Amino acid sequence: MEVHKPKPVRNWREFLTEIGTIVLGVSIALAAEQTVEAIHWHNKVVEAQEEVIATELAGSMANAIERIAMEKCGEYRLDALGRILDTASHTGQLPPVGDIGMMPLRQWTSGAWDGVIASQTATHFPRQQLADLALIYGFVRKAMRSPSLRWGPGPN
């Protein structure tokens, strides 16, 4: 392989040509790096949206739908128990009540969202979608803390 020794620059035109070549090469390398990074973050965002967050929110949505569907039944049972207790307070005798029952134990989760935030993937979401998800997970966190919405053990 033949190696050419660098030639000394003889005039401004040659100097600017050398500088232009270097600047163009560095610009191409930086643009390629930015393109690869943009593709990388796009793939992470799509993975987070389609796999992680969608699965977690689907579970939370199923819990919420089940809770709404069972709410009237729970209220009816509490009303019936209240009537039994009112009658027992007047008569002085508590009749056999049987199994009182309870709502199913469900857990509200936000681990996937917390992971997306921690990995800084959320910063690459579209602004409106990020605001919408933050609002939704705010409700999930409220449900996690609220004894009336939480079914089963959860953070206090």
Short mmCIF file of N, CA and C in Angstrom, two decimals:
data_model
loop_
_atom_site.label_atom_id
_atom_site.label_comp_id
_atom_site.label_asym_id
_atom_site.label_seq_id
_atom_site.Cartn_x
_atom_site.Cartn_y
_atom_site.Cartn_z
N MET A 1 0.84 -1.17 0.00
CA MET A 1 0.00 0.00 0.00
C MET A 1 0.89 1.23 0.00
N GLU A 2 0.53 2.17 -0.83
CA GLU A 2 1.31 3.39 -0.96
C GLU A 2 0.72 4.48 -0.07
N VAL A 3 1.57 5.11 0.70
CA VAL A 3 1.14 6.17 1.61
C VAL A 3 1.65 7.49 1.06
N HIS A 4 0.72 8.45 0.93
CA HIS A 4 1.12 9.78 0.46
C HIS A 4 1.39 10.66 1.64
N LYS A 5 2.53 11.33 1.55
CA LYS A 5 2.84 12.29 2.61
C LYS A 5 2.02 13.54 2.37
N PRO A 6 1.57 14.18 3.47
CA PRO A 6 0.81 15.41 3.28
C PRO A 6 1.68 16.48 2.63
N LYS A 7 1.06 17.24 1.75
CA LYS A 7 1.78 18.31 1.07
C LYS A 7 1.54 19.60 1.84
N PRO A 8 2.50 20.45 1.90
CA PRO A 8 2.26 21.73 2.56
C PRO A 8 1.29 22.57 1.73
N VAL A 9 0.46 23.30 2.44
CA VAL A 9 -0.53 24.16 1.78
C VAL A 9 0.21 25.37 1.21
N ARG A 10 -0.04 25.67 -0.06
CA ARG A 10 0.70 26.74 -0.71
C ARG A 10 -0.10 28.03 -0.80
N ASN A 11 -1.43 27.93 -0.75
CA ASN A 11 -2.22 29.16 -0.84
C ASN A 11 -3.53 28.97 -0.08
N TRP A 12 -4.28 30.05 0.02
CA TRP A 12 -5.53 30.06 0.79
C TRP A 12 -6.57 29.13 0.17
N ARG A 13 -6.60 29.02 -1.10
CA ARG A 13 -7.59 28.16 -1.75
C ARG A 13 -7.39 26.70 -1.36
N GLU A 14 -6.14 26.22 -1.38
CA GLU A 14 -5.85 24.85 -0.95
C GLU A 14 -6.18 24.66 0.54
N PHE A 15 -5.87 25.67 1.34
CA PHE A 15 -6.16 25.60 2.78
C PHE A 15 -7.68 25.49 3.02
N LEU A 16 -8.45 26.33 2.33
CA LEU A 16 -9.90 26.28 2.51
C LEU A 16 -10.49 24.98 1.97
N THR A 17 -9.90 24.44 0.92
CA THR A 17 -10.35 23.14 0.40
C THR A 17 -10.12 22.05 1.43
N GLU A 18 -8.96 22.05 2.08
CA GLU A 18 -8.66 21.06 3.13
C GLU A 18 -9.63 21.22 4.31
N ILE A 19 -9.85 22.43 4.74
CA ILE A 19 -10.76 22.71 5.86
C ILE A 19 -12.18 22.28 5.48
N GLY A 20 -12.61 22.62 4.27
CA GLY A 20 -13.95 22.24 3.80
C GLY A 20 -14.13 20.73 3.78
N THR A 21 -13.10 20.01 3.34
CA THR A 21 -13.17 18.55 3.31
C THR A 21 -13.32 17.99 4.72
N ILE A 22 -12.57 18.51 5.66
CA ILE A 22 -12.64 18.06 7.05
C ILE A 22 -14.01 18.38 7.65
N VAL A 23 -14.49 19.60 7.43
CA VAL A 23 -15.79 20.02 7.97
C VAL A 23 -16.90 19.15 7.37
N LEU A 24 -16.84 18.90 6.09
CA LEU A 24 -17.85 18.06 5.44
C LEU A 24 -17.82 16.64 6.01
N GLY A 25 -16.66 16.07 6.22
CA GLY A 25 -16.54 14.72 6.78
C GLY A 25 -17.09 14.64 8.20
N VAL A 26 -16.76 15.63 9.02
CA VAL A 26 -17.27 15.66 10.40
C VAL A 26 -18.78 15.86 10.39
N SER A 27 -19.28 16.72 9.53
CA SER A 27 -20.73 16.95 9.44
C SER A 27 -21.47 15.68 9.04
N ILE A 28 -20.93 14.95 8.09
CA ILE A 28 -21.55 13.69 7.68
C ILE A 28 -21.55 12.69 8.84
N ALA A 29 -20.45 12.60 9.55
CA ALA A 29 -20.37 11.67 10.69
C ALA A 29 -21.36 12.06 11.78
N LEU A 30 -21.48 13.34 12.09
CA LEU A 30 -22.43 13.79 13.12
C LEU A 30 -23.87 13.56 12.69
N ALA A 31 -24.16 13.80 11.43
CA ALA A 31 -25.52 13.57 10.93
C ALA A 31 -25.87 12.08 10.99
N ALA A 32 -24.92 11.24 10.64
CA ALA A 32 -25.16 9.80 10.71
C ALA A 32 -25.39 9.36 12.16
N GLU A 33 -24.60 9.91 13.07
CA GLU A 33 -24.78 9.58 14.49
C GLU A 33 -26.16 10.02 14.99
N GLN A 34 -26.59 11.21 14.62
CA GLN A 34 -27.91 11.71 15.03
C GLN A 34 -29.02 10.85 14.44
N THR A 35 -28.85 10.41 13.21
CA THR A 35 -29.85 9.55 12.58
C THR A 35 -29.96 8.22 13.32
N VAL A 36 -28.83 7.62 13.64
CA VAL A 36 -28.84 6.35 14.38
C VAL A 36 -29.48 6.54 15.75
N GLU A 37 -29.16 7.62 16.43
CA GLU A 37 -29.75 7.87 17.75
C GLU A 37 -31.25 8.13 17.65
N ALA A 38 -31.69 8.86 16.64
CA ALA A 38 -33.12 9.10 16.46
C ALA A 38 -33.86 7.79 16.20
N ILE A 39 -33.28 6.91 15.40
CA ILE A 39 -33.90 5.60 15.15
C ILE A 39 -33.94 4.78 16.44
N HIS A 40 -32.87 4.83 17.20
CA HIS A 40 -32.80 4.11 18.48
C HIS A 40 -33.92 4.57 19.41
N TRP A 41 -34.07 5.89 19.60
CA TRP A 41 -35.11 6.40 20.50
C TRP A 41 -36.50 6.14 19.95
N HIS A 42 -36.65 6.21 18.64
CA HIS A 42 -37.96 5.91 18.05
C HIS A 42 -38.36 4.47 18.36
N ASN A 43 -37.41 3.54 18.22
CA ASN A 43 -37.69 2.13 18.52
C ASN A 43 -38.02 1.92 20.00
N LYS A 44 -37.31 2.63 20.88
CA LYS A 44 -37.60 2.51 22.32
C LYS A 44 -38.98 3.07 22.65
N VAL A 45 -39.36 4.17 22.02
CA VAL A 45 -40.68 4.76 22.25
C VAL A 45 -41.77 3.82 21.76
N VAL A 46 -41.60 3.26 20.57
CA VAL A 46 -42.60 2.34 20.03
C VAL A 46 -42.73 1.12 20.93
N GLU A 47 -41.61 0.58 21.38
CA GLU A 47 -41.63 -0.58 22.28
C GLU A 47 -42.36 -0.22 23.58
N ALA A 48 -42.04 0.94 24.13
CA ALA A 48 -42.69 1.36 25.38
C ALA A 48 -44.19 1.55 25.18
N GLN A 49 -44.58 2.18 24.07
CA GLN A 49 -45.99 2.45 23.81
C GLN A 49 -46.77 1.17 23.56
N GLU A 50 -46.26 0.34 22.66
CA GLU A 50 -47.02 -0.80 22.18
C GLU A 50 -46.97 -2.00 23.11
N GLU A 51 -45.87 -2.18 23.81
CA GLU A 51 -45.72 -3.39 24.60
C GLU A 51 -45.91 -3.12 26.09
N VAL A 52 -45.14 -2.22 26.62
CA VAL A 52 -45.07 -2.07 28.07
C VAL A 52 -46.26 -1.28 28.62
N ILE A 53 -46.42 -0.06 28.16
CA ILE A 53 -47.48 0.80 28.70
C ILE A 53 -48.86 0.29 28.29
N ALA A 54 -49.01 -0.13 27.05
CA ALA A 54 -50.32 -0.61 26.60
C ALA A 54 -50.78 -1.81 27.42
N THR A 55 -49.86 -2.73 27.72
CA THR A 55 -50.21 -3.90 28.52
C THR A 55 -50.60 -3.50 29.93
N GLU A 56 -49.82 -2.61 30.52
CA GLU A 56 -50.12 -2.18 31.89
C GLU A 56 -51.44 -1.43 31.97
N LEU A 57 -51.68 -0.52 31.04
CA LEU A 57 -52.93 0.24 31.06
C LEU A 57 -54.13 -0.64 30.72
N ALA A 58 -53.94 -1.67 29.90
CA ALA A 58 -55.04 -2.60 29.62
C ALA A 58 -55.47 -3.31 30.90
N GLY A 59 -54.50 -3.70 31.71
CA GLY A 59 -54.82 -4.32 33.00
C GLY A 59 -55.55 -3.37 33.93
N SER A 60 -55.07 -2.13 33.99
CA SER A 60 -55.73 -1.13 34.83
C SER A 60 -57.14 -0.84 34.32
N MET A 61 -57.30 -0.79 33.01
CA MET A 61 -58.63 -0.54 32.43
C MET A 61 -59.57 -1.70 32.77
N ALA A 62 -59.08 -2.92 32.67
CA ALA A 62 -59.92 -4.08 33.02
C ALA A 62 -60.32 -4.02 34.49
N ASN A 63 -59.38 -3.62 35.36
CA ASN A 63 -59.71 -3.47 36.79
C ASN A 63 -60.78 -2.40 36.99
N ALA A 64 -60.64 -1.29 36.30
CA ALA A 64 -61.60 -0.20 36.45
C ALA A 64 -62.99 -0.61 35.94
N ILE A 65 -63.03 -1.30 34.81
CA ILE A 65 -64.32 -1.75 34.26
C ILE A 65 -64.97 -2.74 35.21
N GLU A 66 -64.18 -3.65 35.74
CA GLU A 66 -64.72 -4.62 36.70
C GLU A 66 -65.24 -3.91 37.94
N ARG A 67 -64.49 -2.93 38.41
CA ARG A 67 -64.91 -2.17 39.60
C ARG A 67 -66.24 -1.46 39.34
N ILE A 68 -66.37 -0.83 38.20
CA ILE A 68 -67.61 -0.13 37.87
C ILE A 68 -68.77 -1.12 37.76
N ALA A 69 -68.51 -2.27 37.14
CA ALA A 69 -69.57 -3.27 36.97
C ALA A 69 -70.03 -3.84 38.31
N MET A 70 -69.12 -3.94 39.27
CA MET A 70 -69.45 -4.55 40.56
C MET A 70 -69.91 -3.53 41.60
N GLU A 71 -69.80 -2.25 41.29
CA GLU A 71 -70.10 -1.22 42.28
C GLU A 71 -71.55 -1.31 42.77
N LYS A 72 -72.50 -1.44 41.86
CA LYS A 72 -73.91 -1.50 42.26
C LYS A 72 -74.18 -2.73 43.11
N CYS A 73 -73.58 -3.84 42.76
CA CYS A 73 -73.75 -5.07 43.53
C CYS A 73 -73.21 -4.88 44.95
N GLY A 74 -72.04 -4.25 45.06
CA GLY A 74 -71.46 -3.99 46.38
C GLY A 74 -72.33 -3.04 47.20
N GLU A 75 -72.83 -1.99 46.54
CA GLU A 75 -73.71 -1.06 47.25
C GLU A 75 -74.99 -1.76 47.70
N TYR A 76 -75.55 -2.62 46.85
CA TYR A 76 -76.76 -3.36 47.21
C TYR A 76 -76.49 -4.23 48.43
N ARG A 77 -75.34 -4.93 48.44
CA ARG A 77 -75.00 -5.81 49.57
C ARG A 77 -74.81 -5.00 50.84
N LEU A 78 -74.16 -3.86 50.76
CA LEU A 78 -73.97 -3.01 51.95
C LEU A 78 -75.30 -2.48 52.46
N ASP A 79 -76.20 -2.10 51.55
CA ASP A 79 -77.53 -1.65 51.97
C ASP A 79 -78.28 -2.78 52.69
N ALA A 80 -78.21 -3.99 52.14
CA ALA A 80 -78.88 -5.15 52.76
C ALA A 80 -78.31 -5.41 54.15
N LEU A 81 -76.97 -5.34 54.28
CA LEU A 81 -76.36 -5.54 55.60
C LEU A 81 -76.77 -4.44 56.56
N GLY A 82 -76.89 -3.22 56.06
CA GLY A 82 -77.34 -2.10 56.89
C GLY A 82 -78.76 -2.33 57.40
N ARG A 83 -79.61 -2.82 56.54
CA ARG A 83 -81.00 -3.11 56.96
C ARG A 83 -81.02 -4.22 58.01
N ILE A 84 -80.20 -5.23 57.82
CA ILE A 84 -80.12 -6.33 58.80
C ILE A 84 -79.67 -5.79 60.16
N LEU A 85 -78.65 -4.92 60.15
CA LEU A 85 -78.15 -4.35 61.41
C LEU A 85 -79.19 -3.43 62.05
N ASP A 86 -79.89 -2.65 61.23
CA ASP A 86 -80.95 -1.79 61.79
C ASP A 86 -82.03 -2.63 62.46
N THR A 87 -82.43 -3.70 61.79
CA THR A 87 -83.44 -4.59 62.36
C THR A 87 -82.92 -5.24 63.64
N ALA A 88 -81.66 -5.66 63.62
CA ALA A 88 -81.07 -6.30 64.80
C ALA A 88 -80.98 -5.33 65.96
N SER A 89 -80.72 -4.05 65.69
CA SER A 89 -80.65 -3.08 66.79
C SER A 89 -82.01 -2.87 67.43
N HIS A 90 -83.09 -3.00 66.67
CA HIS A 90 -84.44 -2.85 67.21
C HIS A 90 -84.89 -4.10 67.94
N THR A 91 -84.57 -5.27 67.38
CA THR A 91 -85.06 -6.52 67.97
C THR A 91 -84.11 -7.08 69.02
N GLY A 92 -82.85 -6.67 68.96
CA GLY A 92 -81.87 -7.19 69.91
C GLY A 92 -81.29 -8.53 69.49
N GLN A 93 -81.63 -9.02 68.32
CA GLN A 93 -81.12 -10.29 67.83
C GLN A 93 -80.57 -10.12 66.41
N LEU A 94 -79.38 -10.67 66.21
CA LEU A 94 -78.77 -10.64 64.88
C LEU A 94 -79.06 -11.97 64.19
N PRO A 95 -79.78 -11.93 63.08
CA PRO A 95 -80.08 -13.19 62.39
C PRO A 95 -78.84 -13.73 61.69
N PRO A 96 -78.84 -15.00 61.31
CA PRO A 96 -77.69 -15.52 60.55
C PRO A 96 -77.56 -14.75 59.23
N VAL A 97 -76.37 -14.26 58.98
CA VAL A 97 -76.14 -13.43 57.81
C VAL A 97 -75.50 -14.23 56.67
N GLY A 98 -74.73 -15.22 57.00
CA GLY A 98 -74.03 -15.98 55.97
C GLY A 98 -72.76 -15.24 55.54
N ASP A 99 -72.24 -15.61 54.41
CA ASP A 99 -71.01 -14.99 53.91
C ASP A 99 -71.30 -13.56 53.47
N ILE A 100 -70.56 -12.62 54.05
CA ILE A 100 -70.77 -11.21 53.72
C ILE A 100 -70.22 -10.93 52.32
N GLY A 101 -69.13 -11.58 51.98
CA GLY A 101 -68.51 -11.38 50.66
C GLY A 101 -67.57 -10.18 50.66
N MET A 102 -66.84 -10.07 49.60
CA MET A 102 -65.92 -8.94 49.44
C MET A 102 -65.60 -8.74 47.97
N MET A 103 -65.18 -7.54 47.66
CA MET A 103 -64.79 -7.23 46.28
C MET A 103 -63.50 -7.99 45.95
N PRO A 104 -63.31 -8.35 44.70
CA PRO A 104 -62.07 -9.04 44.32
C PRO A 104 -60.84 -8.17 44.61
N LEU A 105 -59.77 -8.82 44.98
CA LEU A 105 -58.53 -8.09 45.24
C LEU A 105 -57.82 -7.82 43.93
N ARG A 106 -57.59 -6.56 43.64
CA ARG A 106 -56.91 -6.14 42.41
C ARG A 106 -55.83 -5.13 42.78
N GLN A 107 -54.81 -5.09 42.00
CA GLN A 107 -53.71 -4.17 42.25
C GLN A 107 -53.59 -3.17 41.10
N TRP A 108 -53.51 -1.91 41.44
CA TRP A 108 -53.24 -0.88 40.43
C TRP A 108 -51.73 -0.80 40.29
N THR A 109 -51.24 -0.80 39.05
CA THR A 109 -49.79 -0.81 38.84
C THR A 109 -49.34 0.37 37.99
N SER A 110 -48.11 0.77 38.22
CA SER A 110 -47.50 1.83 37.41
C SER A 110 -46.02 1.56 37.16
N GLY A 111 -45.60 0.31 37.34
CA GLY A 111 -44.19 -0.03 37.19
C GLY A 111 -43.66 0.21 35.79
N ALA A 112 -44.45 -0.08 34.77
CA ALA A 112 -44.00 0.13 33.40
C ALA A 112 -43.77 1.61 33.14
N TRP A 113 -44.71 2.45 33.60
CA TRP A 113 -44.57 3.89 33.42
C TRP A 113 -43.35 4.40 34.18
N ASP A 114 -43.15 3.92 35.40
CA ASP A 114 -41.99 4.33 36.19
C ASP A 114 -40.70 3.95 35.47
N GLY A 115 -40.68 2.77 34.84
CA GLY A 115 -39.50 2.34 34.08
C GLY A 115 -39.25 3.21 32.86
N VAL A 116 -40.33 3.60 32.18
CA VAL A 116 -40.20 4.47 31.00
C VAL A 116 -39.65 5.83 31.42
N ILE A 117 -40.12 6.33 32.55
CA ILE A 117 -39.61 7.62 33.06
C ILE A 117 -38.14 7.48 33.45
N ALA A 118 -37.80 6.42 34.19
CA ALA A 118 -36.43 6.23 34.66
C ALA A 118 -35.45 6.05 33.51
N SER A 119 -35.87 5.40 32.43
CA SER A 119 -34.97 5.17 31.30
C SER A 119 -34.87 6.38 30.38
N GLN A 120 -35.60 7.44 30.69
CA GLN A 120 -35.64 8.68 29.92
C GLN A 120 -36.26 8.51 28.54
N THR A 121 -36.95 7.40 28.34
CA THR A 121 -37.64 7.19 27.07
C THR A 121 -38.82 8.15 26.95
N ALA A 122 -39.44 8.48 28.08
CA ALA A 122 -40.62 9.36 28.06
C ALA A 122 -40.30 10.73 27.47
N THR A 123 -39.07 11.18 27.60
CA THR A 123 -38.71 12.49 27.06
C THR A 123 -38.78 12.53 25.53
N HIS A 124 -38.85 11.36 24.92
CA HIS A 124 -38.91 11.28 23.45
C HIS A 124 -40.32 11.02 22.93
N PHE A 125 -41.30 10.95 23.84
CA PHE A 125 -42.70 10.80 23.43
C PHE A 125 -43.19 12.12 22.84
N PRO A 126 -44.18 12.07 21.97
CA PRO A 126 -44.82 13.31 21.54
C PRO A 126 -45.39 14.03 22.77
N ARG A 127 -45.30 15.35 22.78
CA ARG A 127 -45.66 16.15 23.95
C ARG A 127 -47.07 15.87 24.46
N GLN A 128 -48.04 15.82 23.56
CA GLN A 128 -49.43 15.61 23.99
C GLN A 128 -49.62 14.22 24.57
N GLN A 129 -48.99 13.23 23.96
CA GLN A 129 -49.11 11.87 24.47
C GLN A 129 -48.47 11.76 25.85
N LEU A 130 -47.34 12.42 26.04
CA LEU A 130 -46.69 12.42 27.34
C LEU A 130 -47.59 13.06 28.40
N ALA A 131 -48.24 14.16 28.05
CA ALA A 131 -49.16 14.83 28.99
C ALA A 131 -50.35 13.92 29.29
N ASP A 132 -50.89 13.25 28.29
CA ASP A 132 -52.03 12.35 28.49
C ASP A 132 -51.65 11.18 29.40
N LEU A 133 -50.49 10.58 29.15
CA LEU A 133 -50.06 9.45 29.97
C LEU A 133 -49.78 9.88 31.40
N ALA A 134 -49.19 11.06 31.56
CA ALA A 134 -48.95 11.56 32.92
C ALA A 134 -50.26 11.75 33.66
N LEU A 135 -51.27 12.24 32.99
CA LEU A 135 -52.59 12.42 33.60
C LEU A 135 -53.20 11.07 33.98
N ILE A 136 -53.14 10.12 33.08
CA ILE A 136 -53.70 8.79 33.35
C ILE A 136 -52.99 8.14 34.54
N TYR A 137 -51.67 8.20 34.54
CA TYR A 137 -50.93 7.59 35.65
C TYR A 137 -51.09 8.37 36.94
N GLY A 138 -51.45 9.63 36.86
CA GLY A 138 -51.81 10.37 38.06
C GLY A 138 -53.06 9.77 38.69
N PHE A 139 -54.04 9.41 37.87
CA PHE A 139 -55.24 8.74 38.38
C PHE A 139 -54.91 7.36 38.94
N VAL A 140 -54.01 6.63 38.26
CA VAL A 140 -53.61 5.31 38.75
C VAL A 140 -52.96 5.45 40.13
N ARG A 141 -52.08 6.44 40.29
CA ARG A 141 -51.43 6.65 41.59
C ARG A 141 -52.45 7.02 42.67
N LYS A 142 -53.44 7.82 42.28
CA LYS A 142 -54.49 8.18 43.23
C LYS A 142 -55.27 6.93 43.64
N ALA A 143 -55.55 6.06 42.67
CA ALA A 143 -56.26 4.82 42.98
C ALA A 143 -55.41 3.92 43.87
N MET A 144 -54.09 3.94 43.68
CA MET A 144 -53.20 3.13 44.51
C MET A 144 -53.25 3.58 45.97
N ARG A 145 -53.38 4.88 46.21
CA ARG A 145 -53.37 5.43 47.56
C ARG A 145 -54.74 5.43 48.22
N SER A 146 -55.79 5.37 47.44
CA SER A 146 -57.14 5.51 47.98
C SER A 146 -57.67 4.17 48.45
N PRO A 147 -57.97 4.03 49.76
CA PRO A 147 -58.50 2.77 50.25
C PRO A 147 -59.84 2.41 49.59
N SER A 148 -60.61 3.40 49.17
CA SER A 148 -61.90 3.10 48.56
C SER A 148 -61.75 2.59 47.12
N LEU A 149 -60.62 2.85 46.49
CA LEU A 149 -60.41 2.39 45.11
C LEU A 149 -59.47 1.20 45.03
N ARG A 150 -58.66 1.03 46.06
CA ARG A 150 -57.68 -0.05 46.04
C ARG A 150 -58.35 -1.34 46.49
N TRP A 151 -58.14 -2.37 45.76
CA TRP A 151 -58.68 -3.68 46.15
C TRP A 151 -57.48 -4.52 46.51
N GLY A 152 -57.18 -4.60 47.73
CA GLY A 152 -56.06 -5.43 48.16
C GLY A 152 -54.91 -4.56 48.61
N PRO A 153 -53.80 -5.20 48.96
CA PRO A 153 -52.65 -4.48 49.51
C PRO A 153 -52.02 -3.56 48.47
N GLY A 154 -51.51 -2.47 48.93
CA GLY A 154 -50.85 -1.51 48.04
C GLY A 154 -50.10 -0.50 48.87
N PRO A 155 -49.38 0.41 48.26
CA PRO A 155 -48.62 1.41 49.01
C PRO A 155 -49.55 2.33 49.80
N ASN A 156 -49.11 2.70 50.97
CA ASN A 156 -49.91 3.59 51.82
C ASN A 156 -49.60 5.04 51.55
#
